[in-house]
Coordinates of C-alpha atoms and ligand atoms in Angstrom, one line a residue:
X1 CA 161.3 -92.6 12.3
X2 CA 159.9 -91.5 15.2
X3 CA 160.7 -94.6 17.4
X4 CA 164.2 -95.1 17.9
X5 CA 164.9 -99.1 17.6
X6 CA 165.4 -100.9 21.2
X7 CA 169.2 -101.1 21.7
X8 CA 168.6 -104.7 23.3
X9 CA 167.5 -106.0 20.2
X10 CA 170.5 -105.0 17.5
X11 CA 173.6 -106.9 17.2
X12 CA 177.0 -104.9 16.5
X13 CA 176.9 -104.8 12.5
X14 CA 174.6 -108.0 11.9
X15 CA 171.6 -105.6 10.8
X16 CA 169.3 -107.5 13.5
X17 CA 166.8 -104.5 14.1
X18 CA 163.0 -106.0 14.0
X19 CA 161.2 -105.2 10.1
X20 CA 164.6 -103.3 9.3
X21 CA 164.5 -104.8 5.7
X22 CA 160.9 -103.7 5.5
X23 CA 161.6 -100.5 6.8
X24 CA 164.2 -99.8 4.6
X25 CA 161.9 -101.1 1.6
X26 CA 158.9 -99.3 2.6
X27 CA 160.5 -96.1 3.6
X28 CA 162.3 -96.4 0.3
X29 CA 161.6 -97.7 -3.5
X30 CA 157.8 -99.5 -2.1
X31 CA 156.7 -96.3 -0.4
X32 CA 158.1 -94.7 -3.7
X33 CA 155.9 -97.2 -6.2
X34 CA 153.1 -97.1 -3.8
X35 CA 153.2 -93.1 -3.7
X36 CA 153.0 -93.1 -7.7
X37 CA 150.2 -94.9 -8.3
X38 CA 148.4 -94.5 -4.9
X39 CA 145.3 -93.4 -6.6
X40 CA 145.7 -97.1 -8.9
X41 CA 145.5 -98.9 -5.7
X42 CA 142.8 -96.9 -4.3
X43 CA 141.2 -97.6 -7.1
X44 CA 142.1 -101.6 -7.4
X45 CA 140.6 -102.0 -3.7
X46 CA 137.6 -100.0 -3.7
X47 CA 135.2 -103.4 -3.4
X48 CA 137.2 -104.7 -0.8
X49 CA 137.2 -101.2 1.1
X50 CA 133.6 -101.3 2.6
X51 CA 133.8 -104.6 3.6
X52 CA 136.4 -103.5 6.0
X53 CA 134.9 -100.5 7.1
X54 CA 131.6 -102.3 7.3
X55 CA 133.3 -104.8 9.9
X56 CA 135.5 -101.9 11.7
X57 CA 131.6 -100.6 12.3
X58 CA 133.4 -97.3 13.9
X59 CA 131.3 -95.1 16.0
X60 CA 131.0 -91.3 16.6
X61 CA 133.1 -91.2 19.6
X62 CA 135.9 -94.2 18.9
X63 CA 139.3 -94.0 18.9
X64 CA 140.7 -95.8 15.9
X65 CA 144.5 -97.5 15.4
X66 CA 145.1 -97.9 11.3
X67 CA 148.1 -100.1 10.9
X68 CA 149.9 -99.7 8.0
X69 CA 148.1 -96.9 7.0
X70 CA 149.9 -96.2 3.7
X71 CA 148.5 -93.3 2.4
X72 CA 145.9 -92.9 4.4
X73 CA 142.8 -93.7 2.7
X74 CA 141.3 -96.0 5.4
X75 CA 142.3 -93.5 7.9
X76 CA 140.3 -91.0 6.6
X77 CA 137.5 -93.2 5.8
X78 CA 137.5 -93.6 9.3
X79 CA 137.9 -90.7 10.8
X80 CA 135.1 -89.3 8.8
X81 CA 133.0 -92.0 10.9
X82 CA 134.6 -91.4 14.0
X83 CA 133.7 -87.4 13.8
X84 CA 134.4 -86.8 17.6
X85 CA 136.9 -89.1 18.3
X86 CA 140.3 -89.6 17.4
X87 CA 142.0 -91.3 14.8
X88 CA 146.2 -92.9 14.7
X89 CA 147.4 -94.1 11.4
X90 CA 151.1 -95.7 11.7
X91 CA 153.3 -96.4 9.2
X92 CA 157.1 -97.1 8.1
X93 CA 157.6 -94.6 5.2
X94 CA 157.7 -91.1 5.5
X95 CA 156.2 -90.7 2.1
X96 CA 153.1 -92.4 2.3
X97 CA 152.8 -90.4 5.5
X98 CA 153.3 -87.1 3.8
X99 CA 150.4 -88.5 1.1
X100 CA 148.1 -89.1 3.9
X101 CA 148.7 -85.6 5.7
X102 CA 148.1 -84.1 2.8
X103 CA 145.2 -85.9 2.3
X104 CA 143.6 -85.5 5.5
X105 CA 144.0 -81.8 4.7
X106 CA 142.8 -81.7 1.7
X107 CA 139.0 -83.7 3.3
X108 CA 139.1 -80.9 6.4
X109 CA 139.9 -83.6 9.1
X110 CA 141.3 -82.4 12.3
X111 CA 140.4 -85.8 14.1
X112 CA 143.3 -87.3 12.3
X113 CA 146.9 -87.9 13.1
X114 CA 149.9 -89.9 11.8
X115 CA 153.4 -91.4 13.2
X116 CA 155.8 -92.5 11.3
X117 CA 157.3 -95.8 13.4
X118 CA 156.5 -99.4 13.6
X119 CA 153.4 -100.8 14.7
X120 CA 155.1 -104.1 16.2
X121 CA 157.4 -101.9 18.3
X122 CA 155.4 -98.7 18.6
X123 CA 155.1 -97.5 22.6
X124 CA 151.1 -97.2 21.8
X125 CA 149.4 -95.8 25.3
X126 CA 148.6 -99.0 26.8
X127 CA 144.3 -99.5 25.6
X128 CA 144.2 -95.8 23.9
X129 CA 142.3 -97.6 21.6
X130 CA 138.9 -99.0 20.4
X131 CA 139.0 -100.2 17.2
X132 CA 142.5 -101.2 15.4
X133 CA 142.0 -101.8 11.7
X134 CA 144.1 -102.2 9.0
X135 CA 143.9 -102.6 5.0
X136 CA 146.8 -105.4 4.3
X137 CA 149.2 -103.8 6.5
X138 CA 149.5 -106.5 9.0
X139 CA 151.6 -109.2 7.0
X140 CA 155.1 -107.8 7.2
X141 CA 156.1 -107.9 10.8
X142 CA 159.1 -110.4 10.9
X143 CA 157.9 -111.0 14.6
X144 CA 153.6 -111.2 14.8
X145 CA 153.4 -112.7 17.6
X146 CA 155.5 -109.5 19.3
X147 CA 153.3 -107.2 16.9
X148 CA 149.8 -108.1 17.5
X149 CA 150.7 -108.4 21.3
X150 CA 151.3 -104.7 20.9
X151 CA 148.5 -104.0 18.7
X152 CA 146.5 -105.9 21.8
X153 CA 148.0 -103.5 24.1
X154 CA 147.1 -100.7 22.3
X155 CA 143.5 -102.1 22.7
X156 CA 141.1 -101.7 25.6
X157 CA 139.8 -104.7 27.1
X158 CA 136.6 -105.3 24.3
X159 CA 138.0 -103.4 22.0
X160 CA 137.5 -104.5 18.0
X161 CA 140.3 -105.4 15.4
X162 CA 139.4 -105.4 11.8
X163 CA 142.1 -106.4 8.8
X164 CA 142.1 -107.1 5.1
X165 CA 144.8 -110.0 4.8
X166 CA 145.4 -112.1 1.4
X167 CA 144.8 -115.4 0.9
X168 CA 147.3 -117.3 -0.7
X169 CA 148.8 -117.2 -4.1
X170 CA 146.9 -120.0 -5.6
X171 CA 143.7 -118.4 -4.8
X172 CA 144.8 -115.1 -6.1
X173 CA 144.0 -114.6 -9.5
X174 CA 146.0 -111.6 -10.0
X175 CA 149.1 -112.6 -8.4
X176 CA 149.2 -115.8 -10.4
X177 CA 148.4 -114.5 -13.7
X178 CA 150.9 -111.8 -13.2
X179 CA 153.3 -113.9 -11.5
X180 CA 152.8 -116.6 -14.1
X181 CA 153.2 -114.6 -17.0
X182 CA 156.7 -113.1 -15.5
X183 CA 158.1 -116.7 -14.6
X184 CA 158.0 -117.3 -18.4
X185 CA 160.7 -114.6 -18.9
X186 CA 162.7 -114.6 -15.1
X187 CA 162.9 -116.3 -12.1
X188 CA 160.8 -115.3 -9.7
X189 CA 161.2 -115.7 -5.9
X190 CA 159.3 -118.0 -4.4
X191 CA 155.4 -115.5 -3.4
X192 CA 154.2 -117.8 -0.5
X193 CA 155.7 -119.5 2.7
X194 CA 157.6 -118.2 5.8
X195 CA 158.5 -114.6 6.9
X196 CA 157.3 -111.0 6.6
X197 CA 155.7 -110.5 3.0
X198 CA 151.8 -110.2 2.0
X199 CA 151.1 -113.9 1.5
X200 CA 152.5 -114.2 5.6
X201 CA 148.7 -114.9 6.7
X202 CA 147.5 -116.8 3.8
X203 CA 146.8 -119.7 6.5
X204 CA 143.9 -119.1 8.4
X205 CA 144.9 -121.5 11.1
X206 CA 148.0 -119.4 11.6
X207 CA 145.7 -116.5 12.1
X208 CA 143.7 -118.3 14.7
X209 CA 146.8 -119.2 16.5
X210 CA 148.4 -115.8 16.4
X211 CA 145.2 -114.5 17.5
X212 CA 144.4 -117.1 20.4
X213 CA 148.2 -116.0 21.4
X214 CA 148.1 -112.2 21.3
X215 CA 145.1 -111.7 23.8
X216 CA 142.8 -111.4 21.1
X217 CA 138.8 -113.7 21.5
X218 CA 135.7 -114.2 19.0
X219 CA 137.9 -114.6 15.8
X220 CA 136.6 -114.7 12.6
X221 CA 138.3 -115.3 9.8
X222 CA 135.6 -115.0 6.4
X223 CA 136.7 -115.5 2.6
X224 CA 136.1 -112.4 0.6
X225 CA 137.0 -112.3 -3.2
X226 CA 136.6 -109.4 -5.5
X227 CA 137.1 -108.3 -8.6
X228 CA 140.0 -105.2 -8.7
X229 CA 140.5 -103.1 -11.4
X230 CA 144.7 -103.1 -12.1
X231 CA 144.4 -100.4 -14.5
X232 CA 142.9 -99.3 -18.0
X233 CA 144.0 -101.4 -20.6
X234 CA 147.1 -103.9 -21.1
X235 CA 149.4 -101.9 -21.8
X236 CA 148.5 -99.8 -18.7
X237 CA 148.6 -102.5 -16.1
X238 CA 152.2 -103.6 -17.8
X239 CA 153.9 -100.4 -17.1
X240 CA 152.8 -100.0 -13.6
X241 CA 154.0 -104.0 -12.7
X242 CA 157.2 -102.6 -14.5
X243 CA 157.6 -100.2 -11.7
X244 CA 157.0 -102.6 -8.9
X245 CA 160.4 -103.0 -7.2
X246 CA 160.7 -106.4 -7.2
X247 CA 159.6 -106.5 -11.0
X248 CA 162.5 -103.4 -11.7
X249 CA 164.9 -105.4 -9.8
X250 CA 164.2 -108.5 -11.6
X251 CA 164.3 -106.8 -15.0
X252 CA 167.0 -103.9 -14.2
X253 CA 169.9 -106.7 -16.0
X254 CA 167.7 -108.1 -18.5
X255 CA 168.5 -108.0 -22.1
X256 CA 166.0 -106.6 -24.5
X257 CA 165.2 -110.2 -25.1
X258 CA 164.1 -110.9 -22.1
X259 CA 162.1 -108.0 -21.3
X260 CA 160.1 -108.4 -24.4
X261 CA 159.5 -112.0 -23.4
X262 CA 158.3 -110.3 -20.4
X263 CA 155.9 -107.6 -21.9
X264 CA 154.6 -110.7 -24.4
X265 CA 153.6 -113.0 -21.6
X266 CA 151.9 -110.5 -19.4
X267 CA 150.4 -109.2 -22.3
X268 CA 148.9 -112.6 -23.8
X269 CA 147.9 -113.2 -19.9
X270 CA 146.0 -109.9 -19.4
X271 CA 144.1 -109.6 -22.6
X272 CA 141.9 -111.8 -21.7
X273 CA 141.1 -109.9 -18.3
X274 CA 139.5 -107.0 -19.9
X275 CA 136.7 -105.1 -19.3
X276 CA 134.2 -102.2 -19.9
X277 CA 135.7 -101.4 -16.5
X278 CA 139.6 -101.7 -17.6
X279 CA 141.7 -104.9 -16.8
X280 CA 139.9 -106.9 -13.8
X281 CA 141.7 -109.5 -11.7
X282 CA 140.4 -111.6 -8.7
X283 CA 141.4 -110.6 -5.5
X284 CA 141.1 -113.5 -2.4
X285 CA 141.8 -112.1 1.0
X286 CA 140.8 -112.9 4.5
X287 CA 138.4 -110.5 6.5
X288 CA 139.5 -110.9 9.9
X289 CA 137.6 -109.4 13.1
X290 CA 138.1 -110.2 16.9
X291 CA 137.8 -108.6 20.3
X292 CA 140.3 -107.6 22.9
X293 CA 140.2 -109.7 26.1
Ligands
LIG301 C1 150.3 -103.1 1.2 S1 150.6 -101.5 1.9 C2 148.9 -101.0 2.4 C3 148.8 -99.6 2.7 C4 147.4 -99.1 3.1 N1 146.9 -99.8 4.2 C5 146.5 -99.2 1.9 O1 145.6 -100.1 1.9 O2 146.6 -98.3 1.0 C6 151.3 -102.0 3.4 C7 151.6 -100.8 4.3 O3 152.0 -101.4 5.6 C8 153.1 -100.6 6.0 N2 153.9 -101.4 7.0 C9 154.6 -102.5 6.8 N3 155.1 -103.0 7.9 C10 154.8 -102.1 8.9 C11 155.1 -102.0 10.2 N4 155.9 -103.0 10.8 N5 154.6 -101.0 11.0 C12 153.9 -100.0 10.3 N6 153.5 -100.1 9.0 C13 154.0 -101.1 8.3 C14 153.9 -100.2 4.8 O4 154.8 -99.1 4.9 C15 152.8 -100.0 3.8 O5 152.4 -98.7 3.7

């Protein structure tokens, strides 16, 4: 990590560092999952894509923050637009990173850079910044309010933010028809609610607040539901939720009963979903833009 945690902020032993349980999940197995089957996920959020970078609207000349840049699609999407300015991706794991690099490479960018650090603690040049945009990155901070304040800082006074948030669970037909399907075999966590996760900014009300109280003006918060492709066929999509953590975690002490259960249930609940284009499920999110005071 490139940005050492503030000492003021950790508690002898109590494990108190800001996102450290993020960090430590996206810089480990969820970078890992997300590394494998990058190209899945690229894949799954290609409708919503434009609609972000239609509402970044990045110029020629713009400097451009991505959040959560994973591996670096968006970035590079953006730094294609902004061809003589400069574009920051940030991000927790180190492997995503090395995925985005390589990318970036790979598409002949030189206008591109990325940290490894965390955006709601990251020493951004205060308003080195015109647009800050971010494709679901922006639901994990366990502190938001101290996060988009620093995004804001980042920000110069007009400057534009852009995200991709979820709506909630019930609205998400591919978290519930997955999530149902599991909950027939294991107890599942409870998806929703408080703290860092990517239903945190289901609420749009909560967005409004957190905006109204990070310096941001002009929010607008607009429904946006698409189809996304999880993957080929059933049996595809099953073995890539198999290898979402929480999903391995969750099975990893399973007997064979259970895990059939499992595959049963998400397959009876997936048939149903499939297409010409492979197994489609609706995706609810929030596109979110404002201004910088
Ligand atoms: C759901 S993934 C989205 C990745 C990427 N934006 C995309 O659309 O492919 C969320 C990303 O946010 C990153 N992330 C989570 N909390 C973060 C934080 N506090 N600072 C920087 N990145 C963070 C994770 O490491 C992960 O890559």
């Amino acid at each position: 990590m490139s940005q050492q945690p503030d000492p003021t902020t950790v508690s002898a032993g109590s494990g108190t560092v800001p996102n450290a349980e993020q960090a430590d999940a996206w810089d480990g197995d969820d970078g890992r999952h997300w590394v494998t089957h990058r190209q899945r996920y690229d894949t799954m959020l290609r409708r919503l894509t434009p609609h972000l970078l239609d509402a970044a609207a990045v110029t020629a000349a713009e400097r451009v923050l991505d959040i959560g840049c994973g591996s670096g699609e968006t970035t590079c999407a953006v730094a294609r637009a902004a061809r003589h300015g400069l574009t920051l991706g940030v991000d927790l794991s180190g492997a995503l990173l090395d995925e985005a690099r390589d990318r970036a490479i790979h598409e002949g960018l030189h206008n591109v850079a990325f940290e490894q650090g965390d955006a709601q603690l990251h020493p951004f040049p205060a308003e080195s910044h015109d647009v800050a945009m971010s494709r679901f990155g922006v639901m994990f901070f366990d502190d938001p309010t101290a996060a988009f304040a620093n995004i804001a800082r980042a920000l110069r006074p007009g400057g534009r933010l852009a995200f991709l948030c979820w709506q909630d669970v019930g609205r998400n037909e591919w978290i519930a028809t997955i999530g149902s399907a599991l909950a027939a075999a294991v107890e599942l966590p409870a998806m929703g609610g408080d703290g860092p996760g990517p239903f945190s900014l289901a609420d749009p009300r909560s967005i409004r607040e957190l905006l109204d109280d990070t310096g941001f003006v002009d929010a607008s918060i607009a429904p946006l539901v698409e189809p996304m492709r999880f993957g080929e066929d059933v049996d595809d999509v099953i073995g890539f939720v198999r290898d979402i953590s929480l999903v391995r975690t969750l099975l990893s002490d399973a007997d064979e009963e259970t895990t059939t259960k499992a595959s049963d249930a998400m397959r009876t609940a997936l048939a149903p979903h499939q297409s010409a284009d492979g197994i489609l499920l609706g995706g609810a999110t929030w596109l979110v833009t404002a201004n910088r005071r």
